[in-house]
Coordinates of C-alpha atoms and ligand atoms in Angstrom, one line a residue:
X1 CA 14.5 -30.7 22.0
X2 CA 13.3 -33.3 19.4
X3 CA 13.7 -32.7 15.7
X4 CA 10.0 -32.3 15.2
X5 CA 10.0 -29.2 17.4
X6 CA 12.8 -27.4 15.5
X7 CA 10.3 -25.0 14.0
X8 CA 9.5 -23.9 17.6
X9 CA 13.1 -23.3 18.9
X10 CA 14.0 -19.7 19.4
X11 CA 15.5 -17.9 16.3
X12 CA 18.1 -15.2 16.4
X13 CA 17.0 -11.6 16.8
X14 CA 19.2 -8.6 16.2
X15 CA 18.5 -6.8 19.5
X16 CA 21.2 -6.2 22.1
X17 CA 20.4 -6.7 25.8
X18 CA 18.3 -4.1 27.6
X19 CA 21.4 -2.7 29.4
X20 CA 23.5 -2.4 26.2
X21 CA 20.5 -0.8 24.4
X22 CA 20.3 2.0 27.1
X23 CA 24.0 2.7 26.6
X24 CA 23.9 2.5 22.8
X25 CA 20.9 4.8 22.7
X26 CA 23.0 7.6 24.3
X27 CA 26.0 7.0 22.1
X28 CA 24.0 6.8 19.0
X29 CA 22.6 10.3 19.5
X30 CA 25.9 11.7 18.2
X31 CA 25.8 9.6 15.0
X32 CA 24.6 10.8 11.6
X33 CA 21.0 9.8 11.6
X34 CA 18.5 8.7 9.1
X35 CA 14.7 9.2 9.6
X36 CA 13.1 5.9 8.4
X37 CA 10.2 5.9 6.0
X38 CA 7.0 4.0 6.9
X39 CA 8.2 1.1 4.7
X40 CA 11.7 1.0 6.2
X41 CA 10.2 0.9 9.7
X42 CA 8.2 -2.2 8.8
X43 CA 11.3 -3.8 7.2
X44 CA 13.5 -2.9 10.2
X45 CA 11.0 -4.4 12.7
X46 CA 11.0 -7.8 10.8
X47 CA 14.8 -7.7 10.4
X48 CA 15.3 -7.1 14.2
X49 CA 12.7 -9.6 15.5
X50 CA 13.9 -12.4 13.2
X51 CA 10.9 -12.3 10.8
X52 CA 13.5 -11.9 8.0
X53 CA 15.9 -14.4 9.4
X54 CA 18.7 -15.2 8.1
X55 CA 19.2 -11.5 7.1
X56 CA 21.4 -9.6 9.6
X57 CA 20.7 -6.1 8.2
X58 CA 19.8 -4.2 5.1
X59 CA 21.3 -6.0 2.0
X60 CA 24.8 -5.1 0.8
X61 CA 25.6 -4.8 -2.9
X62 CA 26.6 -8.4 -3.6
X63 CA 23.7 -9.8 -1.8
X64 CA 21.4 -7.4 -3.5
X65 CA 22.6 -8.3 -7.0
X66 CA 22.4 -11.9 -6.2
X67 CA 18.8 -11.6 -4.7
X68 CA 17.6 -9.6 -7.7
X69 CA 19.1 -12.0 -10.3
X70 CA 18.8 -15.4 -8.6
X71 CA 16.5 -15.1 -5.6
X72 CA 19.4 -16.1 -3.4
X73 CA 21.8 -14.3 -1.1
X74 CA 25.5 -14.3 -2.3
X75 CA 26.1 -17.4 -0.1
X76 CA 23.3 -19.3 -1.9
X77 CA 20.6 -19.1 0.7
X78 CA 17.1 -18.7 -0.7
X79 CA 15.8 -15.1 -0.3
X80 CA 13.6 -13.6 -3.0
X81 CA 13.1 -10.0 -1.9
X82 CA 15.6 -7.2 -1.9
X83 CA 15.4 -5.6 1.6
X84 CA 17.3 -2.4 1.1
X85 CA 17.8 1.0 2.8
X86 CA 17.1 3.6 0.2
X87 CA 18.3 7.1 1.0
X88 CA 18.9 10.5 -0.6
X89 CA 22.1 11.4 -2.5
X90 CA 22.9 14.2 0.0
X91 CA 22.7 11.8 3.0
X92 CA 24.7 9.1 1.3
X93 CA 27.4 11.5 0.2
X94 CA 28.2 12.6 3.7
X95 CA 28.9 9.1 5.0
X96 CA 32.1 7.1 5.0
X97 CA 32.1 3.3 4.6
X98 CA 32.6 1.5 7.9
X99 CA 30.8 4.2 10.0
X100 CA 27.7 3.7 12.0
X101 CA 24.5 5.6 11.6
X102 CA 21.4 5.9 13.8
X103 CA 18.1 4.8 12.4
X104 CA 15.2 6.8 13.8
X105 CA 11.4 6.4 13.7
X106 CA 9.1 9.2 12.5
X107 CA 9.1 10.8 16.0
X108 CA 12.9 10.7 16.2
X109 CA 13.3 7.7 18.5
X110 CA 16.5 5.7 17.8
X111 CA 15.5 2.1 16.9
X112 CA 18.8 0.7 15.7
X113 CA 22.2 1.5 14.4
X114 CA 23.5 0.4 11.0
X115 CA 27.2 -0.2 10.3
X116 CA 27.4 1.0 6.7
X117 CA 29.5 -1.4 4.7
X118 CA 28.0 -0.8 1.2
X119 CA 26.7 2.2 -0.7
X120 CA 25.7 2.1 -4.3
X121 CA 23.3 3.4 -6.9
X122 CA 21.0 0.6 -8.0
X123 CA 19.8 0.0 -11.5
X124 CA 16.1 0.4 -10.6
X125 CA 14.8 -0.6 -14.1
X126 CA 16.7 -3.9 -13.8
X127 CA 15.4 -4.5 -10.2
X128 CA 11.8 -3.9 -11.4
X129 CA 12.2 -6.3 -14.4
X130 CA 13.7 -9.0 -12.3
X131 CA 11.8 -8.8 -9.0
X132 CA 8.4 -7.6 -10.2
X133 CA 8.5 -9.0 -13.7
X134 CA 8.2 -5.7 -15.6
X135 CA 9.4 -2.1 -15.3
X136 CA 5.8 -0.9 -15.4
X137 CA 4.6 1.9 -13.1
X138 CA 1.2 0.4 -12.9
X139 CA 2.8 -2.1 -10.4
X140 CA 2.6 -0.4 -7.0
X141 CA 6.1 -1.6 -5.9
X142 CA 7.6 -0.4 -9.2
X143 CA 6.0 2.9 -8.8
X144 CA 7.4 3.0 -5.2
X145 CA 10.8 2.0 -6.5
X146 CA 11.0 4.8 -9.1
X147 CA 8.9 7.6 -7.5
X148 CA 9.1 7.2 -3.7
X149 CA 12.4 5.3 -2.9
X150 CA 15.6 7.3 -2.7
X151 CA 18.2 6.9 -5.4
X152 CA 21.1 5.4 -3.3
X153 CA 21.1 2.2 -1.2
X154 CA 23.0 1.6 2.0
X155 CA 23.8 -1.9 3.3
X156 CA 25.2 -3.3 6.5
X157 CA 24.5 -5.1 9.7
X158 CA 21.8 -3.8 12.1
X159 CA 22.2 -3.5 15.9
X160 CA 18.7 -3.5 17.3
X161 CA 18.0 -1.1 20.2
X162 CA 14.2 -1.2 20.5
X163 CA 11.1 -2.4 18.7
X164 CA 9.1 0.2 16.8
X165 CA 6.3 1.4 19.0
X166 CA 2.7 0.5 18.2
X167 CA -0.2 1.9 20.1
X168 CA -2.9 -0.1 18.4
X169 CA -3.8 -3.8 19.0
X170 CA -0.7 -4.3 21.1
X171 CA -2.0 -7.6 22.5
X172 CA -2.4 -9.0 19.0
X173 CA 1.1 -8.3 17.7
X174 CA 3.7 -11.1 18.2
X175 CA 7.3 -11.5 17.3
X176 CA 8.4 -14.8 15.7
X177 CA 9.8 -15.9 19.0
X178 CA 6.6 -14.9 20.9
X179 CA 4.6 -17.0 18.5
X180 CA 7.0 -19.9 18.7
X181 CA 6.7 -19.8 22.5
X182 CA 2.9 -19.6 22.3
X183 CA 2.8 -22.7 20.0
X184 CA 5.1 -24.6 22.3
X185 CA 3.0 -23.7 25.3
X186 CA -0.2 -24.9 23.6
X187 CA 1.5 -28.0 22.2
X188 CA 0.8 -27.0 18.6
X189 CA 3.2 -28.9 16.3
X190 CA 1.6 -28.4 12.9
X191 CA 0.5 -24.9 12.2
X192 CA -1.0 -23.6 8.9
X193 CA -0.8 -19.9 8.4
X194 CA -3.3 -17.8 6.4
X195 CA -2.0 -14.6 5.0
X196 CA -4.5 -11.8 4.2
X197 CA -4.8 -8.1 3.5
X198 CA -8.6 -8.2 3.1
X199 CA -11.5 -8.5 5.4
X200 CA -12.6 -12.1 5.9
X201 CA -16.0 -13.3 4.8
X202 CA -17.7 -16.7 5.2
X203 CA -15.9 -18.2 2.2
X204 CA -12.5 -17.4 3.8
X205 CA -13.6 -18.9 7.0
X206 CA -14.7 -22.1 5.3
X207 CA -11.5 -22.4 3.2
X208 CA -9.1 -21.8 6.1
X209 CA -11.0 -24.2 8.3
X210 CA -10.9 -26.8 5.6
X211 CA -7.2 -26.1 4.9
X212 CA -6.4 -26.7 8.5
X213 CA -8.4 -29.8 8.7
X214 CA -6.8 -31.2 5.5
X215 CA -3.3 -30.5 6.8
X216 CA -4.3 -31.8 10.2
X217 CA -2.9 -28.6 11.6
X218 CA -3.9 -25.7 13.9
X219 CA -4.7 -22.5 12.1
X220 CA -3.0 -19.1 12.4
X221 CA -4.8 -16.2 10.9
X222 CA -1.8 -14.0 10.1
X223 CA -3.0 -10.7 8.5
X224 CA -0.7 -8.0 7.3
X225 CA -1.1 -4.7 9.0
X226 CA 2.0 -3.0 7.8
X227 CA 1.6 -1.7 4.3
X228 CA -0.7 -3.4 1.8
X229 CA -2.0 -2.4 -1.6
X230 CA -2.9 1.3 -2.0
X231 CA -6.7 1.5 -1.7
X232 CA -7.1 -1.5 0.6
X233 CA -9.4 -1.3 3.6
X234 CA -7.4 0.2 6.5
X235 CA -6.0 -2.2 9.0
X236 CA -8.0 -0.8 12.0
X237 CA -11.3 -1.8 10.3
X238 CA -9.9 -5.1 9.1
X239 CA -8.6 -6.1 12.6
X240 CA -12.1 -5.3 14.1
X241 CA -13.5 -7.5 11.3
X242 CA -11.0 -10.3 12.0
X243 CA -11.8 -10.2 15.7
X244 CA -15.5 -10.8 14.8
X245 CA -14.6 -13.7 12.5
X246 CA -12.3 -15.3 15.1
X247 CA -15.2 -15.9 17.3
X248 CA -16.6 -18.3 14.7
X249 CA -13.7 -20.7 14.8
X250 CA -13.2 -23.3 17.5
X251 CA -11.1 -21.4 20.0
X252 CA -8.8 -24.4 20.8
X253 CA -7.6 -24.8 17.2
X254 CA -7.3 -21.2 15.8
X255 CA -5.3 -18.2 16.7
X256 CA -4.7 -14.8 15.2
X257 CA -1.6 -12.6 15.1
X258 CA -0.9 -9.3 13.3
X259 CA 2.2 -9.1 11.0
X260 CA 3.7 -5.7 10.5
X261 CA 5.0 -6.5 7.0
X262 CA 5.3 -4.0 4.1
X263 CA 4.0 -6.0 1.2
X264 CA 5.4 -5.5 -2.3
X265 CA 2.6 -7.3 -4.2
X266 CA 5.3 -9.3 -6.1
X267 CA 3.1 -12.3 -6.8
X268 CA 5.3 -15.5 -7.1
X269 CA 8.4 -14.0 -5.4
X270 CA 6.2 -12.6 -2.7
X271 CA 4.6 -16.0 -2.0
X272 CA 8.1 -17.5 -1.5
X273 CA 9.0 -14.6 0.8
X274 CA 5.7 -15.0 2.7
X275 CA 6.5 -18.7 3.2
X276 CA 10.0 -17.9 4.6
X277 CA 8.5 -15.3 7.0
X278 CA 5.9 -17.8 8.2
X279 CA 8.6 -20.5 8.7
X280 CA 10.4 -17.9 10.9
X281 CA 7.1 -17.5 12.8
X282 CA 7.1 -21.2 13.6
X283 CA 4.5 -22.2 11.0
X284 CA 4.8 -25.5 9.2
X285 CA 2.1 -25.0 6.4
X286 CA 1.1 -22.0 4.4
X287 CA -2.0 -21.4 2.3
X288 CA -1.3 -20.1 -1.2
X289 CA -4.2 -19.3 -3.5
X290 CA -4.9 -18.1 -6.9
X291 CA -3.0 -14.9 -7.7
X292 CA -1.3 -14.7 -4.3
X293 CA -0.2 -11.1 -3.6
X294 CA -1.2 -10.0 -7.0
X295 CA -0.7 -6.3 -7.9
X296 CA -3.7 -6.0 -10.3
X297 CA -3.5 -5.1 -14.0
X298 CA -0.4 -3.7 -15.8
X299 CA -0.5 -0.6 -18.0
X300 CA -1.8 -2.7 -20.9
X301 CA -4.7 -3.9 -18.9
X302 CA -3.4 -7.4 -18.4
X303 CA -2.5 -9.3 -15.2
X304 CA 1.2 -9.1 -14.2
X305 CA 1.4 -12.7 -13.3
X306 CA -0.4 -15.9 -14.3
X307 CA -3.0 -17.0 -11.7
X308 CA -1.0 -20.1 -10.6
X309 CA 2.5 -18.7 -11.0
X310 CA 2.8 -18.1 -7.2
X311 CA 1.7 -21.7 -6.4
X312 CA 4.2 -23.1 -9.0
X313 CA 7.2 -21.1 -7.7
X314 CA 6.3 -21.9 -4.1
X315 CA 6.1 -25.7 -4.9
X316 CA 9.5 -25.5 -6.7
X317 CA 11.2 -24.1 -3.6
X318 CA 9.0 -25.7 -0.9
X319 CA 11.7 -27.8 0.7
X320 CA 14.1 -24.9 1.0
X321 CA 11.3 -22.6 2.4
X322 CA 10.6 -25.2 5.1
X323 CA 6.9 -24.9 5.0
X324 CA 4.4 -26.9 3.1
X325 CA 2.0 -25.3 0.7
X326 CA -1.7 -25.8 1.2
X327 CA -3.8 -25.2 -1.8
X328 CA -6.4 -22.5 -1.4
X329 CA -9.8 -23.7 -2.7
X330 CA -12.2 -21.3 -4.2
X331 CA -15.3 -21.7 -2.0
X332 CA -18.8 -20.9 -3.3
X333 CA -22.2 -21.0 -1.6
X334 CA -24.6 -23.7 -2.8
X335 CA -28.1 -22.4 -2.4
X336 CA -30.0 -25.8 -2.3
X337 CA -27.6 -27.1 0.4
X338 CA -27.3 -23.8 2.3
X339 CA -23.6 -24.6 2.6
X340 CA -20.2 -23.8 1.1
X341 CA -18.5 -26.1 -1.3
X342 CA -15.2 -25.9 -3.2
X343 CA -16.1 -24.6 -6.7
X344 CA -15.0 -27.9 -8.3
X345 CA -17.1 -30.1 -6.0
X346 CA -20.5 -28.5 -6.4
X347 CA -23.3 -31.1 -6.8
X348 CA -24.6 -31.2 -10.3
X349 CA -27.6 -29.0 -11.1
X350 CA -27.3 -27.0 -7.8
X351 CA -27.3 -23.2 -7.8
X352 CA -24.0 -21.5 -7.0
X353 CA -24.0 -18.1 -5.3
X354 CA -20.9 -15.9 -5.2
X355 CA -20.1 -12.2 -4.7
X356 CA -16.9 -10.9 -6.2
X357 CA -14.7 -8.4 -4.5
X358 CA -15.8 -5.8 -7.1
X359 CA -19.4 -6.6 -6.5
X360 CA -19.0 -6.3 -2.7
X361 CA -17.4 -2.9 -3.1
X362 CA -20.2 -1.8 -5.4
X363 CA -22.8 -2.9 -2.8
X364 CA -21.0 -1.1 0.0
X365 CA -20.6 2.0 -2.2
X366 CA -24.2 2.1 -3.0
X367 CA -25.5 1.0 0.4
X368 CA -27.1 -2.2 -1.0
X369 CA -27.9 -5.4 0.8
X370 CA -25.0 -7.8 1.6
X371 CA -26.6 -11.2 2.3
X372 CA -25.9 -13.2 5.4
X373 CA -24.7 -16.2 3.5
X374 CA -21.9 -14.1 2.1
X375 CA -20.6 -12.4 5.3
X376 CA -21.1 -12.2 9.0
X377 CA -23.3 -9.3 10.1
X378 CA -20.6 -8.0 12.5
X379 CA -18.2 -7.8 9.5
X380 CA -20.7 -6.0 7.3
X381 CA -21.5 -3.5 10.1
X382 CA -17.8 -2.7 10.5
X383 CA -17.3 -2.3 6.8
X384 CA -20.3 0.0 6.5
X385 CA -19.0 2.2 9.2
X386 CA -15.7 2.8 7.3
X387 CA -17.2 2.6 3.8
X388 CA -20.5 4.5 4.0
X389 CA -22.3 4.8 0.7
X390 CA -20.3 7.0 -1.6
X391 CA -22.9 9.7 -1.5
X392 CA -22.0 10.2 2.2
X393 CA -18.3 10.0 1.8
X394 CA -15.8 12.8 1.3
X395 CA -14.1 13.2 -2.0
X396 CA -11.6 15.3 -3.9
X397 CA -11.9 16.9 -7.3
X398 CA -8.5 17.6 -8.6
X399 CA -8.2 20.0 -11.6
X400 CA -4.9 20.0 -13.5
X401 CA -3.9 22.0 -16.6
X402 CA -1.8 24.8 -17.9
X403 CA -1.8 28.3 -16.5
X404 CA -4.8 30.2 -17.9
X405 CA -6.6 27.0 -19.0
X406 CA -9.6 27.9 -16.9
X407 CA -9.0 25.6 -13.8
X408 CA -9.8 28.2 -11.2
X409 CA -12.9 29.5 -13.0
X410 CA -14.4 26.1 -13.4
X411 CA -13.4 25.2 -9.8
X412 CA -15.1 28.3 -8.4
X413 CA -18.3 27.5 -10.4
X414 CA -18.2 23.9 -9.2
X415 CA -17.8 25.0 -5.6
X416 CA -20.9 27.2 -5.8
X417 CA -22.9 24.4 -7.5
X418 CA -21.9 21.9 -4.8
X419 CA -22.7 24.5 -2.0
X420 CA -26.1 25.0 -3.6
X421 CA -26.7 21.3 -3.3
X422 CA -25.6 21.2 0.3
X423 CA -24.9 18.2 2.5
X424 CA -21.1 18.4 2.8
X425 CA -18.7 21.2 3.5
X426 CA -16.7 22.3 0.4
X427 CA -13.2 23.6 0.4
X428 CA -11.5 25.2 -2.6
X429 CA -7.7 24.8 -2.7
X430 CA -7.0 27.0 -5.7
X431 CA -3.4 27.2 -7.0
X432 CA -2.9 30.9 -6.3
X433 CA -4.6 30.8 -2.9
X434 CA -2.5 27.8 -1.8
X435 CA 0.7 29.6 -2.9
X436 CA -0.3 32.6 -0.8
X437 CA -1.3 30.8 2.3
X438 CA 0.5 27.4 2.4
X439 CA 3.4 27.6 0.0
X440 CA 4.5 31.3 0.0
X441 CA 8.2 30.4 0.3
X442 CA 8.1 28.0 -2.8
X443 CA 9.2 28.7 -6.4
X444 CA 8.6 26.8 -9.6
X445 CA 11.5 24.2 -9.7
X446 CA 10.4 20.6 -10.0
X447 CA 11.2 20.1 -6.3
X448 CA 9.2 23.1 -5.2
X449 CA 6.2 22.2 -7.4
X450 CA 6.2 18.7 -6.0
X451 CA 6.3 20.0 -2.4
X452 CA 3.4 22.4 -3.3
X453 CA 1.2 19.6 -4.8
X454 CA 1.9 17.2 -1.9
X455 CA 0.8 19.9 0.6
X456 CA -2.4 20.3 -1.4
X457 CA -2.8 16.5 -1.5
X458 CA -2.3 16.2 2.2
X459 CA -4.9 18.9 3.0
X460 CA -7.3 17.4 0.5
X461 CA -6.8 13.9 2.0
X462 CA -7.6 15.2 5.5
X463 CA -10.8 16.9 4.2
X464 CA -11.8 13.8 2.3
X465 CA -11.1 11.6 5.4
X466 CA -13.4 13.8 7.4
X467 CA -16.3 13.6 4.9
X468 CA -15.8 16.9 3.1
X469 CA -15.4 17.9 -0.5
X470 CA -12.0 19.3 -1.5
X471 CA -11.6 21.0 -4.9
X472 CA -8.0 21.5 -5.9
X473 CA -6.9 23.6 -8.9
X474 CA -3.1 23.7 -9.3
X475 CA -1.2 23.2 -12.5
X476 CA 0.3 20.0 -11.1
X477 CA 2.4 19.3 -14.1
X478 CA 4.0 15.9 -13.1
X479 CA 2.2 12.5 -13.5
X480 CA 4.0 10.8 -10.6
X481 CA 3.2 13.6 -8.1
X482 CA -0.5 13.5 -9.2
X483 CA -0.4 9.8 -8.7
X484 CA 1.0 10.2 -5.2
X485 CA -1.8 12.6 -4.4
X486 CA -4.4 10.2 -5.8
X487 CA -3.0 7.4 -3.6
X488 CA -3.1 9.6 -0.5
X489 CA -6.8 10.5 -1.1
X490 CA -8.1 7.1 -2.3
X491 CA -7.2 5.8 1.1
X492 CA -10.2 7.8 2.4
X493 CA -12.5 8.5 -0.5
X494 CA -12.9 9.1 -4.2
X495 CA -10.5 11.0 -6.3
X496 CA -11.8 12.7 -9.5
X497 CA -9.0 14.0 -11.7
X498 CA -10.2 16.6 -14.2
X499 CA -7.8 17.6 -17.0
X500 CA -8.6 21.1 -18.1
X501 CA -7.1 20.4 -21.6
X502 CA -7.3 23.8 -23.1
X503 CA -4.5 23.9 -25.7
X504 CA -1.4 26.0 -25.0
X505 CA -2.1 28.3 -28.0
X506 CA -5.5 29.2 -26.6
X507 CA -4.1 29.8 -23.1
X508 CA -1.4 31.9 -24.5
X509 CA -3.8 33.8 -26.7
X510 CA -6.0 34.6 -23.6
X511 CA -2.9 35.5 -21.5
X512 CA -5.1 36.8 -18.7
X513 CA -2.3 37.6 -16.3
X514 CA 0.2 38.6 -19.0
X515 CA 2.5 35.9 -17.8
X516 CA 2.9 34.1 -21.2
X517 CA 4.3 37.2 -22.8
X518 CA 6.8 37.6 -19.9
X519 CA 7.7 33.9 -20.2
X520 CA 8.3 34.2 -24.0
X521 CA 10.5 37.3 -23.3
X522 CA 12.4 35.1 -20.8
X523 CA 11.4 37.4 -17.9
X524 CA 9.8 34.5 -16.1
X525 CA 11.9 31.3 -16.1
X526 CA 10.6 27.7 -15.9
X527 CA 7.1 28.7 -17.1
X528 CA 4.9 25.7 -17.6
X529 CA 4.2 24.9 -21.3
X530 CA 6.9 27.4 -22.5
X531 CA 10.1 26.6 -20.7
X532 CA 9.0 23.9 -18.3
X533 CA 7.2 20.6 -18.9
X534 CA 3.5 19.7 -18.5
X535 CA 2.8 15.9 -18.5
X536 CA -0.8 15.5 -19.6
X537 CA -2.9 12.9 -17.6
X538 CA -3.3 9.7 -19.5
X539 CA -6.5 8.5 -17.8
X540 CA -8.2 11.3 -16.0
X541 CA -11.7 10.8 -14.8
X542 CA -12.7 13.7 -17.1
X543 CA -11.2 15.9 -19.6
X544 CA -12.6 19.3 -20.6
X545 CA -11.4 21.9 -23.1
X546 CA -12.7 25.4 -22.4
X547 CA -12.2 26.6 -26.0
X548 CA -15.6 27.8 -27.1
X549 CA -17.5 26.4 -24.1
X550 CA -18.7 28.5 -21.3
X551 CA -17.7 27.9 -17.7
X552 CA -21.1 26.9 -16.5
X553 CA -21.2 24.0 -19.0
X554 CA -17.7 22.8 -18.0
X555 CA -18.7 22.8 -14.3
X556 CA -21.9 21.0 -15.2
X557 CA -19.8 18.3 -16.9
X558 CA -18.0 17.8 -13.7
X559 CA -21.2 17.5 -11.7
X560 CA -22.5 14.9 -14.2
X561 CA -19.2 12.9 -13.7
X562 CA -19.6 13.1 -9.9
X563 CA -23.1 11.8 -10.2
X564 CA -22.0 9.0 -12.4
X565 CA -19.3 8.1 -9.8
X566 CA -22.1 7.9 -7.2
X567 CA -20.6 10.8 -5.2
X568 CA -23.7 13.0 -5.4
X569 CA -27.3 12.0 -5.6
X570 CA -28.9 12.5 -9.0
X571 CA -31.8 15.0 -9.3
Ligands
PPS601 S1 2.3 24.1 -9.6 O1 3.2 23.7 -10.7 O2 1.1 23.2 -9.6 O3 3.0 24.0 -8.3 O4 1.8 25.5 -9.9 P1 0.6 26.3 -9.1 O5 0.8 26.2 -7.7 O6 -0.7 25.9 -9.7 O7 0.9 27.8 -9.5 C1 0.7 28.3 -10.8 C2 0.4 29.8 -10.8 O8 1.5 30.5 -10.5 C3 1.8 31.5 -11.5 N1 3.1 31.2 -12.0 C4 3.6 30.2 -12.8 N2 3.0 29.1 -13.3 C5 3.7 28.2 -14.0 N3 5.1 28.4 -14.2 C6 5.7 29.4 -13.6 N4 7.1 29.5 -13.8 C7 5.0 30.4 -12.9 N5 5.3 31.5 -12.2 C8 4.2 32.0 -11.7 C9 0.7 31.3 -12.5 O9 -0.1 32.5 -12.4 C10 -0.1 30.1 -12.2 O10 -1.5 30.4 -12.0 P2 -2.7 29.8 -12.9 O11 -3.9 30.0 -12.1 O12 -2.4 28.3 -13.2 O13 -2.6 30.6 -14.1

């Protein structure tokens, strides 16, 4: 094979042969086993199929420290992202170094075994600072690190038994070696990859087409379907949109494949990582644009990374990555010419038309026109199906506040008002009712409260997904748990957090259930506000204080808020 085809030679995978896998599967059933999280399944798939080549497993401690601090494995190889297996303390404690464990998917199928060589407790704040640039929970991956990932990391080599099973778009998913073989078969030598987590519109089609032409390369549309930014359009909808757009490219020059990557939104480091992953998939060029894999604003309202940080870092490491960066041109529509131009090449005096992502979401939310110059009608139809106008979508109103603050009373009044309006089914998940029917075995420790709130969040997200209105009214004292619920729901519809901010003194004075007195006397332990924490929401959609205001008025304030959010039609 000639040198120029080295990008298309097979790369190492971590799978054993089919026969060995059958044997190993039986033997592995007796090993201690770890049920992988959704993110770990994505990581494992790319480890096993060579997408994360040269990694041979989840990082050990030395590699981890080196990757975090220097973007390199301990042997000096460029690798910007810690790929770690986070587990619970209980699970980690029962293992011995040197032993094998079975890694199972969410249905219990054994996908691989891991020879545990390393076990350590990472310094997560340090990891956040180094890898994501700030230990700020507004960054989705930092939030994941602190609030979702387990406290202990395990490292070691992987023995791959079988690929994770996918039931959707099977024909559109390719391993690095499958793509390499496909490019070889078609005689493609230069391939420019386009990474995306958003639906494609005309401007994207123009820019990718131009990028490929400039690089004199074939084009691979390579969207991420693993995990993207919370709140993104779901991948089912996106893939249907991509399929519609794919028809607009010349078939002989363009292809599409789905990548089951769990993104971290790490901007510059993520761009380098994406480049390495594309090199493994046989690509020679990679499109990097403004704010590549950007996580949005930090808690001070500023961007986490500079708009061109990703391009700069990528350029710096380009030769080691092994793929060439292609600049992403911001394309705008020029009305007089009825055609797209790069923003910096617009003929003088001509009118530029552009619709931002925010504006697009607004138009979808309000059911307004989306012009044909902006997107393909097939794409708009798909998006409208999944994102009907807000007034037809499901949503959740989530009350939080101290015991006796008035949550249940306002929630009941709100329910009746919404039922009077009609149009969508309304379900009330009141704290006491939930504890009776869904959580009767739970107490009030942090762990139990979190389980309780996540159950409420799960039910509310199902209701929201199916177009209903869920009203929740638990105490929900912890910020991170409320955030997890918000993320669960915002995947399907709007989330309106209402802080019932009646002060503790007032709640205690009312003491409707006599619980505050018992708490003061020490007869009820871990009582919120007395002997247990309540973390007040910092940015709720609405805050109401029931001191001196009647219930009807409070419920009406919520109705006004929902109207303002476009969730119910105004009178
Ligand atoms: S949590 O923290 O969100 O899981 O709590 P929640 O499910 O809303 O349950 C709160 C109701 O349980 C009663 N109760 C207590 N509350 C707080 N702390 C302690 N230790 C406790 N023990 C019992 C109390 O009546 C709460 O009801 P509300 O309607 O909030 O007054």
